[in-house]
Coordinates of C-alpha atoms and ligand atoms in Angstrom, one line a residue:
M1192 CA 47.2 -52.5 -51.4
C1193 CA 45.9 -55.5 -49.5
G1194 CA 45.9 -55.7 -45.7
I1195 CA 48.4 -57.6 -43.6
I1196 CA 48.1 -58.5 -39.9
G1197 CA 50.4 -60.7 -37.9
V1198 CA 51.2 -61.4 -34.2
T1199 CA 53.4 -63.4 -32.0
G1200 CA 53.0 -63.8 -28.2
A1201 CA 49.2 -63.1 -28.1
D1202 CA 46.9 -64.8 -25.6
D1203 CA 44.4 -65.3 -28.4
A1204 CA 46.2 -65.0 -31.8
R1205 CA 43.0 -65.9 -33.7
E1206 CA 41.1 -62.9 -32.3
V1207 CA 44.0 -60.5 -32.9
L1208 CA 44.1 -61.6 -36.5
L1209 CA 40.3 -61.5 -37.1
E1210 CA 39.9 -58.1 -35.4
G1211 CA 42.9 -56.8 -37.4
L1212 CA 41.4 -57.8 -40.6
E1213 CA 38.1 -56.1 -39.7
R1214 CA 40.0 -52.9 -39.0
L1215 CA 41.5 -53.2 -42.5
E1216 CA 38.2 -53.8 -44.2
Y1217 CA 37.7 -50.0 -44.9
R1218 CA 40.3 -50.3 -47.7
G1219 CA 38.1 -52.7 -49.7
Y1220 CA 39.1 -56.3 -50.4
D1221 CA 37.8 -59.4 -52.1
S1222 CA 39.0 -62.3 -50.0
A1223 CA 40.6 -63.0 -46.6
G1224 CA 42.4 -65.6 -44.7
I1225 CA 44.3 -66.4 -41.5
A1226 CA 46.9 -69.0 -40.5
L1227 CA 47.7 -69.9 -36.9
V1228 CA 51.1 -71.3 -36.2
D1229 CA 52.6 -73.5 -33.5
A1230 CA 55.1 -76.3 -33.4
D1231 CA 52.4 -78.8 -34.3
G1232 CA 51.6 -77.2 -37.6
I1233 CA 49.9 -74.5 -39.6
S1234 CA 46.1 -74.2 -39.4
R1235 CA 44.8 -72.1 -42.2
I1236 CA 41.4 -70.9 -43.4
R1237 CA 40.6 -68.6 -46.4
I1238 CA 37.3 -67.3 -47.8
A1239 CA 36.6 -65.4 -51.0
D1240 CA 33.2 -63.8 -50.6
G1241 CA 33.9 -60.1 -51.2
T1242 CA 33.6 -57.8 -48.3
H1243 CA 31.8 -60.5 -46.2
S1244 CA 34.9 -62.7 -46.2
V1245 CA 36.3 -61.6 -42.7
A1246 CA 32.9 -62.0 -41.1
L1247 CA 32.5 -65.5 -42.6
L1248 CA 36.0 -66.5 -41.4
R1249 CA 34.9 -66.1 -37.7
E1250 CA 32.9 -69.3 -37.3
P1251 CA 35.2 -71.8 -39.1
A1252 CA 38.3 -70.2 -37.5
R1253 CA 37.1 -71.3 -34.1
A1254 CA 37.8 -74.9 -35.1
L1255 CA 41.4 -74.0 -35.8
D1256 CA 42.1 -72.7 -32.3
R1257 CA 44.2 -74.8 -30.0
G1258 CA 45.6 -71.9 -28.1
Q1259 CA 48.1 -70.8 -30.7
R1260 CA 49.9 -67.5 -29.8
A1261 CA 51.1 -66.6 -33.2
G1262 CA 49.8 -66.2 -36.8
I1263 CA 49.3 -64.1 -39.9
G1264 CA 46.3 -62.9 -41.8
H1265 CA 45.5 -61.1 -45.0
N1266 CA 42.7 -59.2 -46.8
R1267 CA 43.4 -59.5 -50.5
W1268 CA 42.7 -57.1 -53.3
A1269 CA 43.5 -59.2 -56.3
T1270 CA 46.2 -58.2 -58.7
H1271 CA 47.4 -61.6 -60.2
G1272 CA 44.7 -64.3 -60.4
Q1273 CA 41.1 -63.8 -59.8
P1274 CA 39.6 -63.4 -56.3
S1275 CA 39.0 -67.0 -55.1
E1276 CA 39.7 -69.2 -52.1
R1277 CA 42.8 -70.8 -53.8
N1278 CA 44.3 -67.4 -54.5
A1279 CA 43.6 -65.9 -51.1
H1280 CA 46.5 -65.6 -48.7
P1281 CA 48.2 -66.9 -46.5
H1282 CA 50.0 -69.2 -48.9
V1283 CA 51.9 -72.3 -47.9
D1284 CA 54.9 -74.2 -49.4
C1285 CA 54.8 -77.8 -50.6
S1286 CA 55.7 -79.2 -47.2
G1287 CA 53.0 -77.1 -45.5
D1288 CA 55.6 -75.9 -42.9
I1289 CA 56.0 -72.3 -44.2
V1290 CA 53.3 -69.8 -44.4
L1291 CA 53.3 -66.3 -45.9
V1292 CA 51.3 -63.2 -46.7
H1293 CA 52.3 -60.6 -49.2
N1294 CA 51.3 -57.1 -50.4
G1295 CA 52.9 -55.9 -53.7
I1296 CA 53.7 -57.2 -57.1
V1297 CA 56.4 -59.7 -58.1
E1298 CA 57.4 -58.6 -61.6
N1299 CA 59.5 -61.6 -62.5
Y1300 CA 57.1 -64.2 -61.0
A1301 CA 56.5 -66.0 -64.3
E1302 CA 60.1 -66.7 -64.7
L1303 CA 60.6 -67.7 -61.1
A1304 CA 57.5 -69.9 -61.1
A1305 CA 58.7 -71.7 -64.3
G1306 CA 62.0 -72.6 -62.6
L1307 CA 60.3 -73.8 -59.4
R1308 CA 57.9 -76.0 -61.4
Q1309 CA 60.8 -77.5 -63.2
R1310 CA 62.4 -78.3 -59.9
G1311 CA 59.2 -80.1 -58.8
H1312 CA 57.2 -77.6 -56.8
E1313 CA 53.5 -77.8 -57.0
F1314 CA 51.6 -74.5 -57.2
R1315 CA 48.2 -74.3 -55.6
S1316 CA 47.3 -70.7 -56.6
D1317 CA 47.5 -68.4 -59.6
T1318 CA 49.2 -65.6 -57.6
D1319 CA 52.6 -64.0 -58.0
T1320 CA 53.0 -64.3 -54.2
E1321 CA 53.2 -68.1 -54.1
V1322 CA 56.8 -68.0 -55.6
F1323 CA 58.0 -66.7 -52.2
V1324 CA 57.0 -69.7 -50.1
H1325 CA 58.5 -72.2 -52.6
L1326 CA 61.8 -70.2 -52.9
I1327 CA 62.0 -70.0 -49.1
E1328 CA 61.3 -73.7 -48.9
E1329 CA 64.2 -74.5 -51.1
Q1330 CA 66.5 -72.3 -49.0
M1331 CA 65.4 -74.0 -45.8
Q1332 CA 65.9 -77.4 -47.3
Q1333 CA 69.5 -76.5 -47.8
G1334 CA 69.8 -75.7 -44.1
S1335 CA 69.3 -71.9 -43.9
D1336 CA 67.1 -70.5 -41.2
L1337 CA 64.0 -68.5 -42.0
V1338 CA 65.6 -65.1 -41.9
S1339 CA 68.6 -66.0 -44.1
S1340 CA 66.3 -67.9 -46.5
L1341 CA 64.1 -64.8 -46.9
R1342 CA 67.1 -62.6 -47.3
N1343 CA 68.4 -64.8 -50.1
V1344 CA 65.0 -65.1 -51.8
L1345 CA 64.6 -61.3 -51.8
Q1346 CA 67.7 -61.0 -53.9
K1347 CA 66.0 -63.0 -56.7
V1348 CA 62.7 -61.1 -56.7
R1349 CA 62.0 -58.0 -58.7
G1350 CA 59.1 -55.8 -57.7
T1351 CA 57.5 -54.6 -54.5
F1352 CA 56.7 -56.4 -51.2
G1353 CA 55.5 -56.0 -47.7
L1354 CA 55.5 -59.5 -46.3
G1355 CA 55.1 -61.6 -43.2
V1356 CA 56.4 -65.2 -43.1
M1357 CA 56.4 -67.9 -40.4
S1358 CA 57.7 -71.5 -40.1
I1359 CA 56.7 -74.3 -37.7
K1360 CA 60.4 -74.8 -37.1
D1361 CA 60.5 -71.6 -35.0
P1362 CA 56.8 -70.9 -34.4
E1363 CA 57.4 -67.8 -32.2
L1364 CA 59.3 -66.0 -34.9
L1365 CA 57.5 -63.8 -37.4
V1366 CA 59.7 -62.4 -40.1
A1367 CA 58.7 -59.3 -42.1
A1368 CA 60.3 -57.5 -45.0
R1369 CA 59.4 -54.4 -47.0
R1370 CA 60.1 -52.8 -50.3
V1371 CA 57.6 -50.0 -51.2
S1372 CA 54.5 -51.8 -49.7
P1373 CA 54.2 -50.3 -46.1
L1374 CA 54.6 -52.3 -42.9
V1375 CA 54.5 -51.3 -39.3
I1376 CA 55.4 -53.2 -36.2
G1377 CA 53.7 -52.7 -32.9
V1378 CA 55.2 -53.6 -29.5
S1379 CA 53.4 -54.1 -26.2
G1380 CA 56.0 -55.9 -24.1
E1381 CA 54.1 -59.1 -24.2
A1382 CA 53.2 -59.5 -27.8
T1383 CA 54.6 -58.1 -31.0
Y1384 CA 52.3 -57.2 -33.9
L1385 CA 52.8 -56.7 -37.7
A1386 CA 50.4 -54.8 -40.0
S1387 CA 50.3 -53.0 -43.3
D1388 CA 48.3 -50.2 -41.7
I1389 CA 48.3 -48.8 -38.2
P1390 CA 44.6 -49.1 -37.5
A1391 CA 44.9 -52.9 -37.5
I1392 CA 46.9 -53.0 -34.3
L1393 CA 45.9 -49.7 -32.6
E1394 CA 43.7 -51.4 -30.0
H1395 CA 46.6 -53.5 -28.8
T1396 CA 49.4 -50.9 -28.7
R1397 CA 50.2 -47.3 -29.6
E1398 CA 54.0 -48.0 -29.7
I1399 CA 54.8 -48.3 -33.4
I1400 CA 57.9 -48.9 -35.5
A1401 CA 57.6 -48.1 -39.2
L1402 CA 59.7 -50.5 -41.3
D1403 CA 61.7 -48.7 -44.1
D1404 CA 62.3 -50.0 -47.6
D1405 CA 64.7 -52.9 -47.9
Q1406 CA 64.6 -53.8 -44.2
I1407 CA 63.9 -57.1 -42.7
A1408 CA 62.5 -57.6 -39.2
Q1409 CA 62.5 -60.5 -36.8
L1410 CA 59.5 -60.3 -34.4
R1411 CA 59.4 -62.3 -31.2
P1412 CA 56.9 -61.9 -28.3
N1413 CA 59.1 -59.4 -26.5
S1414 CA 61.8 -58.4 -29.0
V1415 CA 62.2 -56.8 -32.4
V1416 CA 65.4 -57.0 -34.4
I1417 CA 65.6 -54.9 -37.6
E1418 CA 68.4 -55.2 -40.2
T1419 CA 68.9 -54.0 -43.8
L1420 CA 68.6 -56.7 -46.5
E1421 CA 72.4 -56.8 -46.5
G1422 CA 72.4 -57.6 -42.7
E1423 CA 73.4 -54.2 -41.3
P1424 CA 71.7 -53.6 -37.9
I1425 CA 69.1 -50.8 -37.7
T1426 CA 68.2 -49.1 -34.4
P1427 CA 64.4 -49.1 -34.4
R1428 CA 62.6 -45.7 -34.1
L1429 CA 59.6 -46.1 -31.8
R1430 CA 56.9 -43.6 -32.0
T1431 CA 53.7 -43.3 -30.0
I1432 CA 50.5 -42.9 -32.1
A1433 CA 48.0 -40.3 -30.8
W1434 CA 45.4 -40.8 -33.5
D1435 CA 42.1 -42.6 -33.0
V1436 CA 41.3 -45.5 -35.3
E1437 CA 39.4 -43.4 -37.8
A1438 CA 42.2 -40.9 -38.2
A1439 CA 44.6 -43.8 -38.5
Q1440 CA 42.6 -45.3 -41.3
K1441 CA 43.2 -42.1 -43.2
G1442 CA 46.9 -42.5 -42.5
G1443 CA 47.1 -39.1 -40.8
F1444 CA 45.3 -37.3 -43.7
E1445 CA 42.2 -35.3 -43.1
D1446 CA 40.1 -37.4 -45.5
F1447 CA 40.4 -40.2 -48.0
M1448 CA 40.4 -37.8 -51.0
S1449 CA 43.6 -36.1 -49.8
K1450 CA 45.2 -39.5 -49.0
E1451 CA 44.3 -40.8 -52.5
I1452 CA 45.6 -37.6 -54.2
D1453 CA 48.8 -38.3 -52.4
E1454 CA 48.9 -41.9 -53.5
Q1455 CA 49.0 -41.0 -57.2
P1456 CA 52.7 -41.4 -57.7
T1457 CA 52.4 -45.0 -56.4
A1458 CA 49.3 -45.7 -58.4
I1459 CA 51.2 -44.7 -61.6
A1460 CA 54.4 -46.6 -60.6
D1461 CA 52.4 -49.7 -59.8
T1462 CA 50.4 -49.5 -63.1
L1463 CA 53.7 -49.4 -65.0
R1464 CA 55.4 -52.1 -62.9
G1465 CA 56.3 -55.3 -64.8
R1466 CA 54.8 -54.0 -68.1
I1467 CA 58.0 -52.9 -69.8
D1468 CA 60.5 -55.7 -70.3
G1469 CA 64.3 -55.5 -70.5
D1470 CA 64.2 -54.9 -74.3
G1471 CA 61.7 -52.0 -73.9
R1472 CA 58.8 -54.2 -75.1
I1473 CA 55.4 -53.3 -73.6
V1474 CA 54.1 -56.5 -72.0
L1475 CA 50.3 -56.5 -71.3
D1476 CA 49.9 -60.1 -70.6
Q1477 CA 46.2 -60.2 -69.7
L1478 CA 45.2 -58.3 -72.9
D1479 CA 44.9 -61.7 -74.6
L1480 CA 45.3 -60.2 -78.1
S1481 CA 48.1 -61.5 -80.3
D1482 CA 50.4 -59.1 -82.2
E1483 CA 48.5 -60.3 -85.3
E1484 CA 45.2 -59.3 -83.9
L1485 CA 46.6 -55.9 -82.8
R1486 CA 47.9 -55.3 -86.3
K1487 CA 44.5 -56.1 -87.8
I1488 CA 42.6 -53.4 -85.8
T1489 CA 41.3 -50.6 -88.0
H1490 CA 39.5 -48.4 -85.4
V1491 CA 39.3 -48.0 -81.7
S1492 CA 36.2 -47.0 -79.7
V1493 CA 36.5 -46.1 -76.0
V1494 CA 33.4 -46.2 -73.9
A1495 CA 33.2 -44.9 -70.3
C1496 CA 31.4 -42.6 -67.9
G1497 CA 32.4 -39.6 -65.8
S1498 CA 36.1 -39.4 -64.9
S1499 CA 36.9 -42.6 -66.8
F1500 CA 35.5 -41.0 -69.9
H1501 CA 38.0 -38.1 -69.4
A1502 CA 40.8 -40.7 -69.1
G1503 CA 39.6 -42.1 -72.4
L1504 CA 39.7 -38.7 -74.0
V1505 CA 43.3 -38.2 -72.9
A1506 CA 44.1 -41.6 -74.4
K1507 CA 42.6 -40.6 -77.8
Y1508 CA 45.3 -37.9 -78.2
A1509 CA 48.0 -40.4 -77.4
L1510 CA 46.6 -43.4 -79.4
E1511 CA 46.0 -41.4 -82.5
H1512 CA 49.4 -39.8 -82.4
W1513 CA 51.4 -42.9 -81.6
A1514 CA 49.5 -45.8 -83.2
R1515 CA 47.9 -43.8 -86.1
L1516 CA 44.5 -45.4 -85.5
P1517 CA 41.2 -43.5 -85.5
V1518 CA 39.9 -43.3 -82.0
E1519 CA 36.3 -42.4 -80.9
V1520 CA 35.5 -41.8 -77.3
D1521 CA 31.9 -42.2 -76.2
I1522 CA 29.9 -41.7 -73.1
A1523 CA 28.7 -45.3 -72.4
S1524 CA 25.0 -44.3 -71.9
E1525 CA 24.9 -42.7 -75.3
F1526 CA 26.9 -45.4 -77.1
R1527 CA 24.6 -48.2 -75.9
Y1528 CA 21.5 -46.5 -77.3
R1529 CA 22.8 -45.5 -80.7
D1530 CA 23.7 -47.8 -83.5
P1531 CA 27.5 -47.7 -83.5
V1532 CA 29.3 -49.0 -86.6
L1533 CA 31.5 -51.8 -85.4
H1534 CA 33.1 -54.8 -87.1
D1535 CA 35.5 -57.6 -86.3
T1536 CA 38.5 -55.3 -86.8
S1537 CA 37.2 -52.8 -84.2
L1538 CA 38.7 -52.6 -80.7
V1539 CA 36.3 -51.5 -78.1
I1540 CA 37.9 -50.4 -74.8
G1541 CA 35.7 -50.1 -71.7
V1542 CA 37.3 -47.8 -69.1
S1543 CA 35.9 -48.2 -65.5
Q1544 CA 37.6 -48.2 -62.2
S1545 CA 34.9 -50.3 -60.6
G1546 CA 34.3 -52.5 -63.6
E1547 CA 30.6 -52.6 -62.6
T1548 CA 29.1 -49.3 -64.0
V1549 CA 26.0 -50.6 -65.7
D1550 CA 26.0 -48.3 -68.7
T1551 CA 29.6 -49.2 -69.6
L1552 CA 28.9 -52.9 -69.0
Q1553 CA 25.9 -52.9 -71.3
A1554 CA 27.8 -50.9 -73.9
L1555 CA 30.5 -53.5 -73.9
R1556 CA 28.0 -56.3 -74.2
Q1557 CA 26.5 -54.6 -77.2
A1558 CA 30.0 -54.2 -78.7
A1559 CA 30.8 -57.8 -78.2
S1560 CA 27.6 -58.9 -79.9
S1561 CA 28.6 -57.0 -83.0
G1562 CA 31.8 -59.0 -83.3
A1563 CA 34.3 -56.3 -82.0
K1564 CA 37.2 -57.2 -79.8
V1565 CA 36.4 -56.0 -76.3
I1566 CA 38.9 -55.1 -73.6
V1567 CA 38.5 -53.4 -70.3
V1568 CA 40.6 -51.1 -68.2
S1569 CA 39.6 -51.8 -64.6
N1570 CA 40.9 -51.3 -61.1
V1571 CA 39.0 -54.3 -59.7
V1572 CA 40.2 -57.7 -60.6
D1573 CA 37.5 -60.0 -61.8
S1574 CA 34.9 -57.3 -61.9
S1575 CA 31.8 -58.0 -64.1
M1576 CA 33.4 -56.2 -67.1
A1577 CA 36.8 -58.0 -66.6
R1578 CA 35.0 -61.4 -66.6
E1579 CA 33.1 -60.7 -69.7
A1580 CA 35.8 -59.0 -71.8
D1581 CA 38.2 -60.6 -74.3
G1582 CA 41.1 -59.1 -72.4
V1583 CA 41.8 -56.9 -69.4
L1584 CA 44.3 -54.1 -68.6
Y1585 CA 44.3 -53.7 -64.9
T1586 CA 45.2 -50.5 -63.2
H1587 CA 47.0 -51.0 -59.9
A1588 CA 45.8 -48.0 -58.0
G1589 CA 44.6 -49.9 -55.0
P1590 CA 41.1 -49.5 -53.5
E1591 CA 39.7 -45.9 -53.8
I1592 CA 37.4 -45.0 -50.9
G1593 CA 36.7 -41.3 -51.8
V1594 CA 33.6 -41.1 -54.1
A1595 CA 35.4 -38.6 -56.4
A1596 CA 37.8 -40.5 -58.6
T1597 CA 41.5 -39.3 -58.2
K1598 CA 44.2 -41.9 -58.3
T1599 CA 42.2 -44.3 -60.4
V1600 CA 42.0 -41.7 -63.2
V1601 CA 45.7 -41.2 -63.5
A1602 CA 46.2 -44.9 -63.4
Q1603 CA 43.7 -45.3 -66.2
I1604 CA 45.5 -42.8 -68.3
V1605 CA 48.8 -44.6 -67.8
A1606 CA 47.3 -48.0 -68.6
L1607 CA 45.7 -46.6 -71.8
E1608 CA 49.0 -44.9 -72.8
L1609 CA 50.8 -48.2 -72.3
L1610 CA 48.3 -49.8 -74.7
G1611 CA 48.9 -46.9 -77.2
L1612 CA 52.6 -47.7 -77.1
R1613 CA 52.0 -51.4 -77.5
L1614 CA 49.9 -50.7 -80.5
A1615 CA 52.5 -48.4 -82.0
Q1616 CA 55.2 -51.1 -81.4
V1617 CA 53.4 -53.9 -83.1
R1618 CA 52.1 -51.7 -85.9
G1619 CA 55.5 -50.1 -86.4
T1620 CA 54.1 -46.5 -86.3
L1621 CA 56.8 -45.5 -83.8
T1622 CA 60.5 -46.5 -84.1
P1623 CA 62.0 -48.4 -81.2
E1624 CA 63.9 -45.2 -80.2
E1625 CA 60.6 -43.2 -80.2
V1626 CA 59.0 -45.9 -78.0
A1627 CA 62.0 -45.8 -75.7
T1628 CA 61.7 -42.0 -75.4
Q1629 CA 58.0 -42.3 -74.4
V1630 CA 58.7 -45.2 -72.0
A1631 CA 61.4 -43.1 -70.3
A1632 CA 58.9 -40.1 -70.1
L1633 CA 56.2 -42.4 -68.6
R1634 CA 58.7 -43.8 -66.0
A1635 CA 59.5 -40.2 -64.9
M1636 CA 55.9 -39.4 -64.2
P1637 CA 55.7 -40.8 -60.6
D1638 CA 58.4 -38.3 -59.5
I1639 CA 56.8 -35.4 -61.6
V1640 CA 53.4 -36.1 -60.1
A1641 CA 54.9 -36.3 -56.6
D1642 CA 56.5 -32.9 -57.2
A1643 CA 53.1 -31.5 -58.4
I1644 CA 51.5 -32.8 -55.2
T1645 CA 53.9 -30.7 -53.1
R1646 CA 52.3 -27.5 -54.4
N1647 CA 49.2 -28.1 -52.3
D1648 CA 49.6 -25.1 -50.0
D1649 CA 49.9 -22.7 -53.0
V1650 CA 46.8 -24.2 -54.6
Q1651 CA 45.0 -23.7 -51.3
K1652 CA 45.8 -20.0 -51.3
V1653 CA 44.5 -19.6 -54.8
A1654 CA 41.3 -21.5 -53.9
E1655 CA 40.8 -19.2 -50.9
A1656 CA 41.2 -16.2 -53.1
V1657 CA 38.2 -17.2 -55.2
N1658 CA 36.2 -18.7 -52.4
D1659 CA 33.2 -16.4 -53.1
A1660 CA 32.8 -17.2 -56.8
K1661 CA 29.8 -19.1 -58.0
D1662 CA 30.6 -19.8 -61.7
F1663 CA 33.7 -21.6 -62.9
F1664 CA 34.8 -22.3 -66.5
F1665 CA 37.6 -24.7 -67.1
L1666 CA 39.3 -24.3 -70.5
G1667 CA 41.9 -26.5 -72.2
R1668 CA 43.1 -27.5 -75.6
H1669 CA 44.6 -30.7 -77.0
A1670 CA 45.2 -33.1 -74.0
G1671 CA 44.6 -30.2 -71.7
Y1672 CA 40.9 -30.3 -72.8
P1673 CA 40.0 -33.5 -71.0
T1674 CA 42.1 -32.2 -68.1
A1675 CA 39.8 -29.1 -68.0
L1676 CA 36.7 -31.4 -68.2
E1677 CA 38.0 -33.4 -65.2
G1678 CA 38.8 -30.2 -63.3
A1679 CA 35.2 -29.0 -63.8
L1680 CA 33.7 -32.4 -62.8
K1681 CA 35.8 -32.6 -59.7
L1682 CA 34.8 -29.1 -58.6
K1683 CA 31.1 -29.6 -59.2
E1684 CA 31.0 -33.0 -57.6
I1685 CA 32.6 -32.1 -54.3
S1686 CA 31.9 -28.3 -53.9
Y1687 CA 28.4 -28.2 -55.5
L1688 CA 29.5 -25.1 -57.4
H1689 CA 28.6 -24.4 -61.0
A1690 CA 31.5 -25.6 -63.2
E1691 CA 31.8 -26.3 -66.9
G1692 CA 34.7 -27.6 -69.0
Y1693 CA 35.2 -26.5 -72.6
P1694 CA 37.8 -26.8 -75.3
G1695 CA 39.4 -23.3 -75.5
G1696 CA 38.6 -23.0 -79.2
E1697 CA 34.8 -23.3 -78.5
L1698 CA 34.7 -20.2 -76.4
K1699 CA 33.5 -17.9 -79.2
H1700 CA 30.9 -20.3 -80.2
G1701 CA 28.7 -19.6 -77.2
P1702 CA 30.2 -19.7 -73.7
L1703 CA 31.9 -16.3 -74.1
A1704 CA 28.4 -14.8 -73.9
V1705 CA 28.2 -15.6 -70.2
I1706 CA 31.7 -14.5 -69.2
E1707 CA 31.5 -11.4 -67.0
P1708 CA 33.1 -10.0 -63.9
G1709 CA 32.7 -12.6 -61.1
C1710 CA 33.2 -15.6 -63.3
V1711 CA 36.4 -17.6 -62.6
V1712 CA 38.1 -19.1 -65.7
V1713 CA 40.7 -21.9 -64.9
A1714 CA 42.8 -22.4 -68.1
V1715 CA 45.1 -25.3 -68.5
A1716 CA 48.0 -23.5 -70.2
S1717 CA 51.0 -25.8 -69.5
S1718 CA 53.4 -25.8 -72.4
G1719 CA 52.1 -27.9 -75.3
P1720 CA 51.4 -27.5 -79.0
L1721 CA 48.5 -25.1 -78.5
Q1722 CA 49.7 -23.1 -75.6
E1723 CA 49.8 -19.9 -77.6
K1724 CA 46.2 -20.4 -78.8
M1725 CA 45.1 -21.1 -75.3
L1726 CA 46.6 -17.9 -74.1
S1727 CA 44.6 -16.0 -76.8
N1728 CA 41.5 -17.5 -75.4
V1729 CA 42.6 -16.4 -72.0
A1730 CA 42.9 -12.8 -73.3
E1731 CA 39.3 -13.0 -74.5
V1732 CA 37.9 -13.9 -71.1
K1733 CA 40.1 -11.4 -69.3
A1734 CA 38.8 -8.6 -71.6
R1735 CA 35.3 -9.5 -70.4
G1736 CA 36.3 -9.2 -66.7
A1737 CA 36.7 -12.8 -65.7
T1738 CA 39.2 -13.7 -63.0
V1739 CA 41.8 -16.0 -64.6
I1740 CA 43.6 -18.8 -62.9
L1741 CA 46.3 -20.4 -65.1
V1742 CA 47.8 -23.9 -64.8
V1743 CA 51.3 -23.2 -66.1
D1744 CA 54.7 -25.0 -66.0
D1745 CA 57.3 -23.8 -63.6
G1746 CA 59.3 -20.9 -64.8
D1747 CA 56.9 -19.9 -67.6
E1748 CA 56.9 -16.2 -66.7
E1749 CA 55.4 -15.1 -70.0
A1750 CA 52.3 -17.3 -69.6
S1751 CA 52.0 -16.6 -65.8
A1752 CA 51.9 -12.9 -66.4
Q1753 CA 48.5 -13.3 -68.1
G1754 CA 46.7 -14.8 -65.1
D1755 CA 45.4 -13.2 -62.0
F1756 CA 46.5 -16.3 -60.2
V1757 CA 48.8 -19.2 -61.1
L1758 CA 48.8 -22.9 -60.3
S1759 CA 52.4 -23.9 -61.1
V1760 CA 53.1 -27.5 -62.1
P1761 CA 56.3 -29.2 -63.1
P1762 CA 56.8 -29.6 -66.9
A1763 CA 56.1 -32.9 -68.8
P1764 CA 55.6 -33.9 -72.4
A1765 CA 52.2 -32.7 -73.7
L1766 CA 50.6 -36.2 -74.0
L1767 CA 51.6 -37.0 -70.4
A1768 CA 50.9 -33.5 -69.0
P1769 CA 47.3 -34.4 -67.8
L1770 CA 48.8 -36.7 -65.2
K1771 CA 50.3 -33.8 -63.3
D1772 CA 48.0 -30.9 -64.4
I1773 CA 45.0 -32.9 -63.0
V1774 CA 46.7 -32.9 -59.6
A1775 CA 46.5 -29.1 -59.4
L1776 CA 42.8 -29.2 -60.3
Q1777 CA 42.0 -32.0 -57.8
Q1778 CA 43.6 -29.9 -55.1
F1779 CA 41.8 -26.8 -56.2
A1780 CA 38.4 -28.5 -56.1
Y1781 CA 39.4 -30.1 -52.7
H1782 CA 40.2 -26.7 -51.1
L1783 CA 37.1 -25.0 -52.4
A1784 CA 34.9 -27.8 -51.1
R1785 CA 36.7 -27.9 -47.7
G1786 CA 36.5 -24.1 -47.5
R1787 CA 32.7 -24.5 -47.8
G1788 CA 32.8 -27.1 -45.0
L1789 CA 31.8 -30.0 -47.2
D1790 CA 32.5 -33.7 -46.9
V1791 CA 34.8 -34.3 -49.8
D1792 CA 34.7 -38.1 -49.4
R1793 CA 31.0 -38.5 -49.6
P1794 CA 29.5 -35.8 -51.9
R1795 CA 25.7 -35.6 -51.8
N1796 CA 23.6 -37.6 -54.3
L1797 CA 26.6 -39.6 -55.6
A1798 CA 27.7 -43.2 -55.2
K1799 CA 31.1 -44.8 -55.8
T1800 CA 29.7 -47.5 -58.0
V1801 CA 26.8 -46.8 -60.3
T1802 CA 24.9 -50.1 -61.0
V1803 CA 21.7 -48.5 -62.0
E1804 CA 21.0 -46.7 -65.3
Ligands
LIG851 C1 34.0 -38.8 -60.8 C2 33.6 -40.2 -60.7 C3 32.6 -40.7 -61.6 C4 33.0 -42.1 -62.2 C5 32.0 -42.7 -63.0 C6 32.4 -44.0 -63.7 O1 34.8 -38.4 -59.8 O2 34.0 -40.9 -59.8 O3 32.3 -39.8 -62.6 O4 34.2 -41.8 -62.9 O5 30.8 -43.0 -62.3 O6 32.8 -45.0 -62.7 P1 33.6 -46.2 -63.1 O7 35.0 -45.7 -63.5 O8 33.6 -47.1 -61.9 O9 32.9 -46.9 -64.3

């Protein structure tokens, strides 16, 4: 999720690195650094000053320049260790001869770092990344060259990586390797470039090679050699990029929202990564609550705003069912102005992708002052909420640029459900077998959500069919209820159409009065404990002339027959179903907004982070 840039053979490597980092700034980052490499050594500078970091690098970077032609740079979006200069990349080994940048997560870094410390290595950061340079250092001390060293090290590492590494022993060589985290190589004939994203190098070359998973590349000024991690040679596939920089930043997507919808399987997989150990134990290491403290909890209160509130509502169904704890979910701006009953056995969970939303922040401060344990689910490491809370559960969705939340919401649901399983584990409310079943179901979700995303063209056709409608009602029951709320919020936010979300059972208590021909009712009717009741609600709105769109599981002909239109989704267990049902509703809102010619990334009147009341 961070940005990588590298070059070998450039006339002015420093400028290539700084410009590359500027081109990657759109992704959001908290710190930045570059290292210039030649036979005389590694000159490195890093700055942690939020989105000013690259600009601030420019001046001090001049002093590093002695005409080096190669180097690597990095914009960091913190995952392990707070945003700070010491944690910013590039990282160096103990000798200072090897330098490395990394995107991704090393799942077994704690175990690797413990071994390295025992063998005398000195760590100078709190990152998972640093284990790479020390492991490579050990290999090189035993006589291996840089490529073989990296190859050997990658066999010991569990997790994901996109990385660039250099050594002063062979300063023209830049070695790259990839598993999951994207990397591209650019060739110009004179210099060779490495980047996590095409825009970073587009102004130097349009000739690009995309590195595939489990490949390792050796970049020299006028050559590129690619092999598998096992050493099998790969013939590079060169393609010419026709996009301009802005199109390239969107990775070929029309806008950030569709790109971020597409990134949801990765956001889920990354949020699960490293959190379930070999014995099936849920490991949430930054939670900072002992098993004893988790056992003492008598009640849970979730506070959040907007889409994060909806993620909290989904979690209520899971936490109550699995951990048998009473769970309240509050809108933060209401919670902070009432007089909630909290005590030292209350667990208050703030859910906020930004970690800065002022209502949620204030609600958590209030909760902390009443003695409750406070934890935060945040997508931004070291956000205000994360700094103040007793513990943190980070989502690893990567920066979200579109104002309407998409991938961060599914990541929040996953993080909260992991917490639900952890609570169930320590409190003994689920058997180990039941936890294992839920873990397996969660692990299957990236593929199920990827499958849901492929239905985009069908969703577009349904959206086009109701393009003239002005009133939309979203209905759901059980965990489908927050899904309906999220569908309505997404639609109103980006299409400016009137949309309301209701629990299906509430229909007769008021909303039914406004249902008439011309209204569109979107009902979340994927299979679940209350599907039959949901379909009875559907019959009620159909009888009043509404156009009905049903979200149903593949092959559910009986339910499908009751809708005028159907959004088919792959099946999943009821408590996880929101993760894939939400996808259909995001795409539905997206196509209605696009059909109206609207900017889905920057809806009117809204801001990505709401720091005013
Ligand atoms: C909806 C949306 C907002 C946010 C809300 C909370 O698409 O993005 O409703 O969910 O402003 O923001 P965070 O999660 O940053 O606290």
